[in-house]
Coordinates of C-alpha atoms in Angstrom, one line a residue:
X1 CA 22.0 41.5 -13.5
X2 CA 19.8 38.4 -13.8
X3 CA 18.4 36.9 -10.6
X4 CA 18.6 33.1 -10.9
X5 CA 16.6 30.4 -9.1
X6 CA 17.1 26.6 -9.2
X7 CA 13.7 25.0 -8.8
X8 CA 14.0 21.4 -7.6
X9 CA 11.1 19.0 -8.0
X10 CA 10.3 15.4 -8.7
X11 CA 7.8 16.1 -11.4
X12 CA 7.0 18.9 -13.8
X13 CA 4.2 19.4 -16.3
X14 CA 4.1 18.7 -19.2
X15 CA 7.0 16.3 -18.9
X16 CA 5.9 14.1 -16.0
X17 CA 2.8 14.5 -13.8
X18 CA 1.0 12.7 -11.0
X19 CA -0.5 15.7 -9.3
X20 CA -0.6 19.4 -8.6
X21 CA 3.1 19.7 -7.8
X22 CA 3.9 19.1 -11.5
X23 CA 1.5 21.9 -12.5
X24 CA 3.1 24.4 -10.1
X25 CA 6.6 23.4 -11.0
X26 CA 5.8 23.7 -14.7
X27 CA 3.9 27.0 -14.6
X28 CA 5.9 29.1 -12.1
X29 CA 9.0 29.6 -14.2
X30 CA 7.1 31.4 -17.0
X31 CA 5.3 33.5 -14.5
X32 CA 8.5 34.5 -12.7
X33 CA 10.1 35.6 -16.0
X34 CA 7.9 38.7 -15.9
X35 CA 9.3 39.5 -12.4
X36 CA 12.9 39.4 -13.7
X37 CA 13.6 35.9 -12.3
X38 CA 15.3 33.3 -14.4
X39 CA 14.4 29.8 -13.3
X40 CA 16.3 26.6 -14.1
X41 CA 14.4 23.4 -13.1
X42 CA 16.1 20.3 -11.8
X43 CA 14.3 17.0 -12.1
X44 CA 15.1 13.3 -12.4
X45 CA 15.7 11.7 -15.8
X46 CA 12.7 9.4 -15.9
X47 CA 12.2 7.8 -19.4
X48 CA 9.2 10.1 -20.0
X49 CA 11.4 13.1 -19.3
X50 CA 14.4 12.1 -21.3
X51 CA 12.4 11.4 -24.5
X52 CA 11.0 14.9 -24.6
X53 CA 14.3 16.8 -24.2
X54 CA 15.6 19.3 -26.8
X55 CA 19.2 20.4 -27.1
X56 CA 20.4 18.2 -24.3
X57 CA 24.1 18.6 -23.4
X58 CA 26.1 16.7 -20.7
X59 CA 27.5 19.3 -18.3
X60 CA 28.5 17.2 -15.3
X61 CA 29.4 13.5 -14.7
X62 CA 29.7 11.4 -11.5
X63 CA 31.2 7.9 -11.3
X64 CA 29.1 7.1 -8.2
X65 CA 25.7 8.9 -7.9
X66 CA 24.1 6.9 -5.1
X67 CA 24.9 3.5 -6.6
X68 CA 25.9 4.0 -10.2
X69 CA 27.3 6.4 -12.8
X70 CA 25.3 9.5 -13.5
X71 CA 25.3 12.6 -15.8
X72 CA 23.7 16.0 -15.6
X73 CA 22.1 17.2 -18.8
X74 CA 21.4 20.8 -19.5
X75 CA 18.4 20.9 -21.8
X76 CA 15.3 22.7 -23.0
X77 CA 11.8 21.2 -23.2
X78 CA 8.3 22.8 -23.3
X79 CA 9.9 26.2 -23.2
X80 CA 11.6 25.5 -19.9
X81 CA 15.3 25.6 -19.0
X82 CA 16.1 22.3 -17.4
X83 CA 18.8 20.3 -15.6
X84 CA 18.0 16.6 -15.8
X85 CA 19.7 13.8 -13.8
X86 CA 20.5 11.0 -16.3
X87 CA 21.1 8.1 -13.9
X88 CA 19.5 4.9 -15.3
X89 CA 20.1 2.9 -12.1
X90 CA 17.9 5.3 -10.3
X91 CA 15.3 6.5 -12.8
X92 CA 15.1 4.2 -15.8
X93 CA 11.7 2.7 -14.8
X94 CA 8.4 3.1 -16.7
X95 CA 5.2 4.5 -15.3
X96 CA 4.7 6.2 -12.0
X97 CA 7.9 8.0 -10.8
X98 CA 7.5 6.8 -7.2
X99 CA 6.2 3.2 -7.3
X100 CA 6.0 0.1 -9.3
X101 CA 3.6 -2.9 -9.4
X102 CA 4.7 -3.9 -5.9
X103 CA 4.4 -0.5 -4.3
X104 CA 6.9 2.2 -3.6
X105 CA 10.4 1.6 -5.0
X106 CA 12.6 0.3 -2.2
X107 CA 15.4 2.7 -3.2
X108 CA 13.3 5.9 -3.1
X109 CA 15.6 7.3 -0.4
X110 CA 18.6 7.1 -2.7
X111 CA 16.7 8.2 -5.8
X112 CA 15.5 11.4 -4.1
X113 CA 18.6 11.9 -2.1
X114 CA 20.4 12.1 -5.4
X115 CA 17.9 14.9 -6.5
X116 CA 18.7 16.9 -3.4
X117 CA 22.5 16.2 -3.6
X118 CA 22.7 17.3 -7.2
X119 CA 20.7 20.5 -6.3
X120 CA 23.3 21.2 -3.6
X121 CA 26.2 20.6 -6.0
X122 CA 24.6 23.2 -8.4
X123 CA 23.9 25.5 -5.5
X124 CA 27.6 25.4 -4.5
X125 CA 28.7 26.3 -8.0
X126 CA 30.1 23.0 -9.1
X127 CA 28.9 23.7 -12.6
X128 CA 31.1 26.4 -14.2
X129 CA 29.1 29.4 -15.2
X130 CA 26.0 28.6 -13.2
X131 CA 25.4 29.5 -9.5
X132 CA 21.8 30.2 -8.5
X133 CA 20.9 33.0 -6.1
X134 CA 18.2 30.7 -4.5
X135 CA 17.6 27.0 -4.4
X136 CA 13.8 26.3 -4.2
X137 CA 13.0 22.8 -3.0
X138 CA 9.5 21.4 -3.6
X139 CA 8.0 18.7 -1.3
X140 CA 9.8 15.8 0.5
X141 CA 11.5 14.5 -2.6
X142 CA 13.7 17.6 -2.7
X143 CA 13.8 18.0 1.1
X144 CA 17.5 17.0 1.6
X145 CA 18.7 19.9 -0.7
X146 CA 18.7 22.5 2.1
X147 CA 20.3 20.0 4.4
X148 CA 23.2 19.1 2.0
X149 CA 23.8 22.9 1.5
X150 CA 23.8 23.4 5.3
X151 CA 26.3 20.6 6.0
X152 CA 28.6 21.7 3.2
X153 CA 29.7 24.5 5.5
X154 CA 30.5 26.7 2.5
X155 CA 29.2 29.8 0.9
X156 CA 25.7 28.9 -0.3
X157 CA 22.6 30.4 -2.0
X158 CA 19.4 31.2 -0.1
X159 CA 17.0 28.3 0.3
X160 CA 13.2 28.0 0.2
X161 CA 11.2 24.9 1.0
X162 CA 7.7 24.6 -0.3
X163 CA 5.2 22.1 1.2
X164 CA 2.6 21.1 -1.3
X165 CA 1.1 18.5 0.9
X166 CA 2.3 17.8 4.5
X167 CA 0.8 14.3 4.5
X168 CA 3.7 13.1 2.3
X169 CA 6.9 13.4 4.4
X170 CA 9.5 11.0 3.0
X171 CA 11.0 8.9 5.8
X172 CA 13.6 6.1 5.8
X173 CA 15.7 4.0 8.2
X174 CA 18.4 5.6 10.3
X175 CA 20.9 3.0 9.0
X176 CA 20.9 4.9 5.6
X177 CA 22.5 8.1 7.1
X178 CA 26.0 7.4 5.7
X179 CA 24.6 6.0 2.4
X180 CA 22.7 9.2 1.9
X181 CA 26.0 11.2 2.3
X182 CA 24.9 12.8 5.5
X183 CA 27.5 13.5 8.3
X184 CA 27.2 11.6 11.6
X185 CA 26.2 14.8 13.5
X186 CA 23.2 15.1 11.2
X187 CA 21.6 12.4 13.3
X188 CA 20.0 14.8 15.8
X189 CA 16.7 16.4 16.6
X190 CA 18.1 19.6 15.2
X191 CA 19.2 17.7 12.1
X192 CA 17.5 15.1 10.0
X193 CA 16.3 12.8 12.7
X194 CA 12.5 12.4 12.8
X195 CA 10.7 10.0 15.1
X196 CA 13.6 7.5 15.0
X197 CA 14.2 7.7 11.2
X198 CA 15.5 10.1 8.6
X199 CA 12.9 12.7 7.6
X200 CA 13.4 14.3 4.2
X201 CA 10.6 16.8 4.6
X202 CA 11.6 17.5 8.2
X203 CA 15.2 18.2 7.1
X204 CA 13.9 20.7 4.5
X205 CA 11.6 22.4 6.9
X206 CA 14.4 22.7 9.5
X207 CA 17.2 23.9 7.3
X208 CA 15.6 26.1 4.7
X209 CA 15.9 29.8 5.2
X210 CA 12.2 30.3 4.4
X211 CA 9.2 27.9 4.2
X212 CA 6.2 28.4 2.1
X213 CA 3.0 26.5 1.6
X214 CA 0.4 26.9 -1.0
X215 CA -2.3 28.9 0.8
X216 CA -2.5 31.2 3.8
X217 CA -5.2 29.1 5.5
X218 CA -3.1 25.9 5.1
X219 CA -0.1 27.7 6.5
X220 CA -2.1 28.3 9.7
X221 CA -3.6 24.8 9.8
X222 CA -0.2 23.0 9.6
X223 CA 1.0 24.9 12.7
X224 CA -1.7 23.0 14.8
X225 CA -1.3 19.6 16.4
X226 CA -4.0 18.1 14.2
X227 CA -3.0 19.7 10.9
X228 CA 0.7 19.5 11.6
X229 CA 0.9 15.7 11.2
X230 CA 3.8 15.4 13.5
X231 CA 5.6 18.5 12.2
X232 CA 3.3 21.1 13.9
X233 CA 5.8 21.8 16.7
X234 CA 8.7 22.4 14.3
X235 CA 6.4 24.7 12.1
X236 CA 5.3 26.6 15.2
X237 CA 9.0 27.3 16.1
X238 CA 9.5 28.5 12.5
X239 CA 6.3 30.5 12.2
X240 CA 8.2 33.8 11.5
X241 CA 9.8 32.1 8.4
X242 CA 6.6 30.4 7.2
X243 CA 4.2 32.0 4.7
X244 CA 1.3 30.8 2.5
X245 CA 1.3 31.8 -1.1
X246 CA -1.7 30.8 -3.1
X247 CA -1.1 28.7 -6.3
X248 CA -2.3 29.9 -9.6
X249 CA -3.0 28.0 -12.8
X250 CA -1.6 28.3 -16.3
X251 CA -4.4 30.4 -17.9
X252 CA -2.9 29.6 -21.4
X253 CA -3.4 25.9 -20.8
X254 CA -6.7 26.4 -19.0
X255 CA -8.7 28.7 -21.3
X256 CA -12.3 27.8 -22.4
X257 CA -12.1 30.3 -25.2
X258 CA -9.2 28.3 -26.8
X259 CA -9.2 24.8 -25.4
X260 CA -8.9 22.0 -28.0
X261 CA -10.4 19.5 -25.6
X262 CA -13.7 21.3 -25.8
X263 CA -16.2 20.9 -28.7
X264 CA -16.7 24.6 -28.9
X265 CA -15.1 27.7 -27.3
X266 CA -16.9 29.9 -24.9
X267 CA -16.4 32.7 -22.4
X268 CA -18.3 34.5 -19.7
X269 CA -19.8 36.7 -22.4
X270 CA -21.1 33.7 -24.3
X271 CA -22.3 31.2 -21.7
X272 CA -24.9 29.5 -24.0
X273 CA -22.0 28.2 -26.1
X274 CA -21.1 26.1 -23.0
X275 CA -24.0 23.7 -23.8
X276 CA -21.9 21.9 -26.4
X277 CA -19.4 20.9 -23.6
X278 CA -22.3 19.8 -21.3
X279 CA -23.7 17.6 -24.1
X280 CA -20.2 16.2 -24.9
X281 CA -19.5 15.3 -21.3
X282 CA -22.8 13.5 -20.9
X283 CA -22.1 11.5 -24.0
X284 CA -18.5 10.7 -22.9
X285 CA -19.6 9.5 -19.5
X286 CA -22.7 7.6 -20.6
X287 CA -25.1 10.0 -18.9
X288 CA -28.7 10.5 -20.0
X289 CA -29.7 13.4 -22.2
X290 CA -31.1 15.7 -19.5
X291 CA -30.0 19.3 -20.4
X292 CA -32.2 20.8 -17.6
X293 CA -30.6 18.6 -14.9
X294 CA -27.6 20.0 -13.0
X295 CA -24.5 18.0 -14.0
X296 CA -21.9 17.7 -11.2
X297 CA -18.3 16.8 -11.9
X298 CA -15.4 15.4 -9.9
X299 CA -11.7 15.4 -11.0
X300 CA -9.8 14.0 -8.0
X301 CA -7.8 11.3 -6.4
X302 CA -10.3 9.0 -4.9
X303 CA -9.2 9.0 -1.3
X304 CA -10.3 9.7 2.2
X305 CA -8.3 13.0 2.2
X306 CA -10.4 14.2 -0.8
X307 CA -13.6 13.3 1.0
X308 CA -14.8 10.9 -1.6
X309 CA -16.4 8.6 1.0
X310 CA -18.6 11.5 1.9
X311 CA -19.7 11.9 -1.7
X312 CA -20.8 8.2 -1.8
X313 CA -22.7 8.7 1.4
X314 CA -24.4 11.7 0.1
X315 CA -25.2 10.2 -3.3
X316 CA -28.9 9.4 -2.5
X317 CA -29.4 13.1 -1.8
X318 CA -27.6 14.2 -4.9
X319 CA -29.7 11.9 -7.1
X320 CA -32.8 12.9 -5.2
X321 CA -32.3 16.4 -6.4
X322 CA -32.3 15.1 -10.0
X323 CA -28.6 15.8 -10.4
X324 CA -26.1 13.8 -12.5
X325 CA -22.5 13.0 -11.6
X326 CA -19.4 12.6 -13.7
X327 CA -16.4 11.2 -11.9
X328 CA -12.8 11.2 -13.2
X329 CA -10.2 9.7 -10.9
X330 CA -8.5 6.8 -9.3
X331 CA -7.1 5.9 -5.9
X332 CA -8.3 3.8 -3.0
X333 CA -9.6 0.5 -4.3
X334 CA -12.7 0.5 -2.0
X335 CA -13.7 4.0 -3.2
X336 CA -13.1 3.1 -6.9
X337 CA -15.3 0.1 -6.4
X338 CA -17.9 2.2 -4.6
X339 CA -18.2 4.7 -7.5
X340 CA -18.2 1.8 -10.0
X341 CA -21.1 0.2 -8.1
X342 CA -22.9 3.5 -8.1
X343 CA -22.5 3.9 -11.9
X344 CA -23.8 0.4 -12.4
X345 CA -26.7 0.9 -10.1
X346 CA -27.7 4.3 -11.6
X347 CA -27.0 4.1 -15.3
X348 CA -27.5 7.5 -17.0
X349 CA -27.2 9.3 -13.7
X350 CA -23.6 8.4 -12.5
X351 CA -20.6 8.0 -14.8
X352 CA -17.1 7.0 -13.9
X353 CA -13.8 7.1 -15.8
X354 CA -11.1 5.4 -13.8
X355 CA -7.6 6.8 -14.0
X356 CA -6.6 10.2 -15.3
X357 CA -7.0 11.7 -18.7
X358 CA -5.9 15.3 -19.3
X359 CA -8.3 16.0 -22.1
X360 CA -11.2 14.5 -20.2
X361 CA -10.2 16.6 -17.2
X362 CA -10.7 19.7 -19.4
X363 CA -14.0 18.4 -20.6
X364 CA -15.3 17.8 -17.1
X365 CA -14.4 21.4 -16.2
X366 CA -16.0 22.7 -19.3
X367 CA -19.1 20.5 -19.2
X368 CA -20.0 20.3 -15.5
X369 CA -22.4 22.8 -14.0
X370 CA -20.7 22.4 -10.6
X371 CA -17.5 20.8 -9.4
X372 CA -17.4 18.9 -6.1
X373 CA -14.3 19.3 -3.9
X374 CA -15.1 18.0 -0.5
X375 CA -11.6 17.6 0.9
X376 CA -10.8 17.0 4.5
X377 CA -7.7 19.0 4.1
X378 CA -6.4 20.7 1.0
X379 CA -3.2 22.7 0.9
X380 CA -4.4 24.8 -2.1
X381 CA -6.2 22.8 -4.7
X382 CA -6.0 23.5 -8.4
X383 CA -9.2 21.9 -9.6
X384 CA -11.4 24.5 -8.1
X385 CA -9.3 27.2 -9.8
X386 CA -9.9 25.5 -13.1
X387 CA -13.6 25.3 -12.3
X388 CA -13.7 29.0 -11.7
X389 CA -12.0 29.6 -15.1
X390 CA -14.4 27.3 -16.9
X391 CA -17.7 28.4 -15.3
X392 CA -18.3 25.2 -13.2
X393 CA -19.5 26.4 -9.8
X394 CA -17.1 25.0 -7.1
X395 CA -18.7 23.3 -4.1
X396 CA -15.9 23.1 -1.6
X397 CA -15.2 22.2 2.0
X398 CA -14.1 25.2 4.1
X399 CA -10.4 24.1 4.5
X400 CA -7.0 25.3 3.4
X401 CA -6.8 26.8 -0.1
X402 CA -10.4 25.9 -0.8
X403 CA -11.5 28.4 1.9
X404 CA -9.1 31.0 0.5
X405 CA -10.1 30.8 -3.2
X406 CA -13.9 30.4 -3.2
X407 CA -16.3 33.1 -2.0
X408 CA -19.4 31.5 -0.6
X409 CA -22.6 32.5 -2.3
X410 CA -24.4 33.3 0.9
X411 CA -27.3 35.7 1.0
X412 CA -25.0 38.8 1.5
X413 CA -22.5 37.7 -1.2
X414 CA -25.3 37.1 -3.6
X415 CA -26.8 40.5 -2.9
X416 CA -23.4 42.1 -3.4
X417 CA -22.7 40.1 -6.5
X418 CA -19.4 38.7 -5.3
X419 CA -20.0 35.0 -4.7
X420 CA -18.1 32.4 -6.8
X421 CA -19.2 29.1 -5.3
X422 CA -20.5 27.2 -2.2
X423 CA -18.6 26.3 0.9
X424 CA -19.6 23.8 3.5
X425 CA -18.2 23.0 6.9
X426 CA -16.7 19.5 6.7
X427 CA -16.3 16.5 4.5
X428 CA -19.2 14.5 6.0
X429 CA -22.6 13.4 4.8
X430 CA -24.8 16.0 6.5
X431 CA -22.8 19.1 5.6
X432 CA -22.4 17.9 2.0
X433 CA -26.1 17.1 1.7
X434 CA -26.9 20.6 3.0
X435 CA -24.6 22.1 0.3
X436 CA -26.3 20.0 -2.4
X437 CA -29.7 21.4 -1.2
X438 CA -28.3 25.0 -1.5
X439 CA -27.0 24.1 -4.9
X440 CA -30.4 22.8 -6.1
X441 CA -32.1 26.0 -5.0
X442 CA -29.5 28.2 -6.7
X443 CA -29.9 26.1 -9.9
X444 CA -33.5 27.2 -10.1
X445 CA -32.6 30.9 -10.0
X446 CA -31.0 31.1 -13.4
X447 CA -29.9 34.8 -13.2
X448 CA -28.2 34.2 -9.8
X449 CA -26.5 31.0 -11.2
X450 CA -25.2 32.7 -14.3
X451 CA -23.9 35.5 -12.2
X452 CA -22.0 33.0 -10.1
X453 CA -20.5 31.6 -13.3
X454 CA -19.5 35.0 -14.6
X455 CA -18.0 36.0 -11.2
X456 CA -15.8 32.8 -11.2
X457 CA -14.7 33.2 -14.8
X458 CA -13.7 36.8 -14.2
X459 CA -11.6 35.9 -11.1
X460 CA -7.9 36.2 -11.4
X461 CA -6.6 32.6 -11.0
X462 CA -3.4 33.2 -12.9
X463 CA 0.2 33.2 -11.5
X464 CA 0.5 37.0 -11.6
X465 CA 0.0 37.7 -8.0
X466 CA 1.7 34.5 -6.7
X467 CA 4.8 35.2 -8.9
X468 CA 5.1 38.7 -7.3
X469 CA 5.1 37.1 -3.8
X470 CA 7.7 34.5 -4.8
X471 CA 9.9 37.1 -6.4
X472 CA 9.9 39.2 -3.3
X473 CA 10.6 36.2 -1.1
X474 CA 13.5 35.1 -3.3
X475 CA 15.1 38.5 -3.1
X476 CA 14.7 38.6 0.6
X477 CA 16.6 35.3 1.2
X478 CA 19.3 35.6 -1.5

């Protein structure tokens, strides 16, 4: 008998993506198939999603889906089984799924309440022939799904809530309680109330049968006052139901031996072939032809959380070691301008591409000698996993999933031949400068450097192990 999971997310690669959530939601269904788990993914019908659907069929209709008529489409796309909410009044908006030119969409509470409400409808068996064993909600946008299932007071599937980043919690005014189809008694500390408002993520964390986050270290960090960001107390009370399961990456998409974004394929057995990607990255980013200089890469949101201010502060030390820097990202205006100013002041040494470009992200991984990930907190991180796969030595802050996935190349690790990157203590100028000094020394020891590359490229960063953990969790809560 097939075990079925309904995965509920606001984005899913390759249909719509703003960050790592989309990568996880897109890759996990295929990995779970080998564990005997059939996944149907529910997501909003943004224009970018609707235009990519195959074999779409209307399976449910609503006259009033939070302010207008809506339909549920069953479809296929990118090899995935999908349910897509076709509700133009909520989702027919171009560009970013969460915001427009003036900032966050004012009706985001209704837009993502609809996502949770439809998930609950499917979980309760409203669609003939489909009733999942487990509803798996991802991040705050799906956080009301476990609450709607709870308040339905009917036979329901098991529920899992995954936190990809606790910093984004989804809050709205208490006056919307009725409009969001929540019962009056939901307005309580043991309901959806959160610091005087309605908390989407809080609701999911409170009502889900089990809670996961995307690394064991982050699961511990979010139970502290500092790391809990207002939800630490709740997470401490639910510690027995909370686990950390490391993310993986899609090793079919991220494969340097068969990546069309790279000028030439390579593997850990053929590291010299990587030089073509190094040269291509320098050319793309306007960097000087200096093959003997270490080329550092960044693929990141340019934000305080990601420690990008520390990179700017440590830039003199980086350049003093003769290193070059290629930055791909966008984010806080001040940080964007800071990197733009650095590129202008140091032509040939610092290159910046504002925004996000999937093919260029692959080239940065394939052409960088090392990848900087100096986050102040990082639930898991995917970019360092891609770096391992592509032979770019990760240089990471010792937090969350970065601490769990990178083995520091200290003296004992180097002697044992198990190091895969460099860790440093915190996203601040002095620790990062110290890490850059270690990096410069390692760069001079070519055999040790190449061993680090090979170790990383041989590491299992796939979804195999995480999928086994998720499958066991689903069966435990069904």
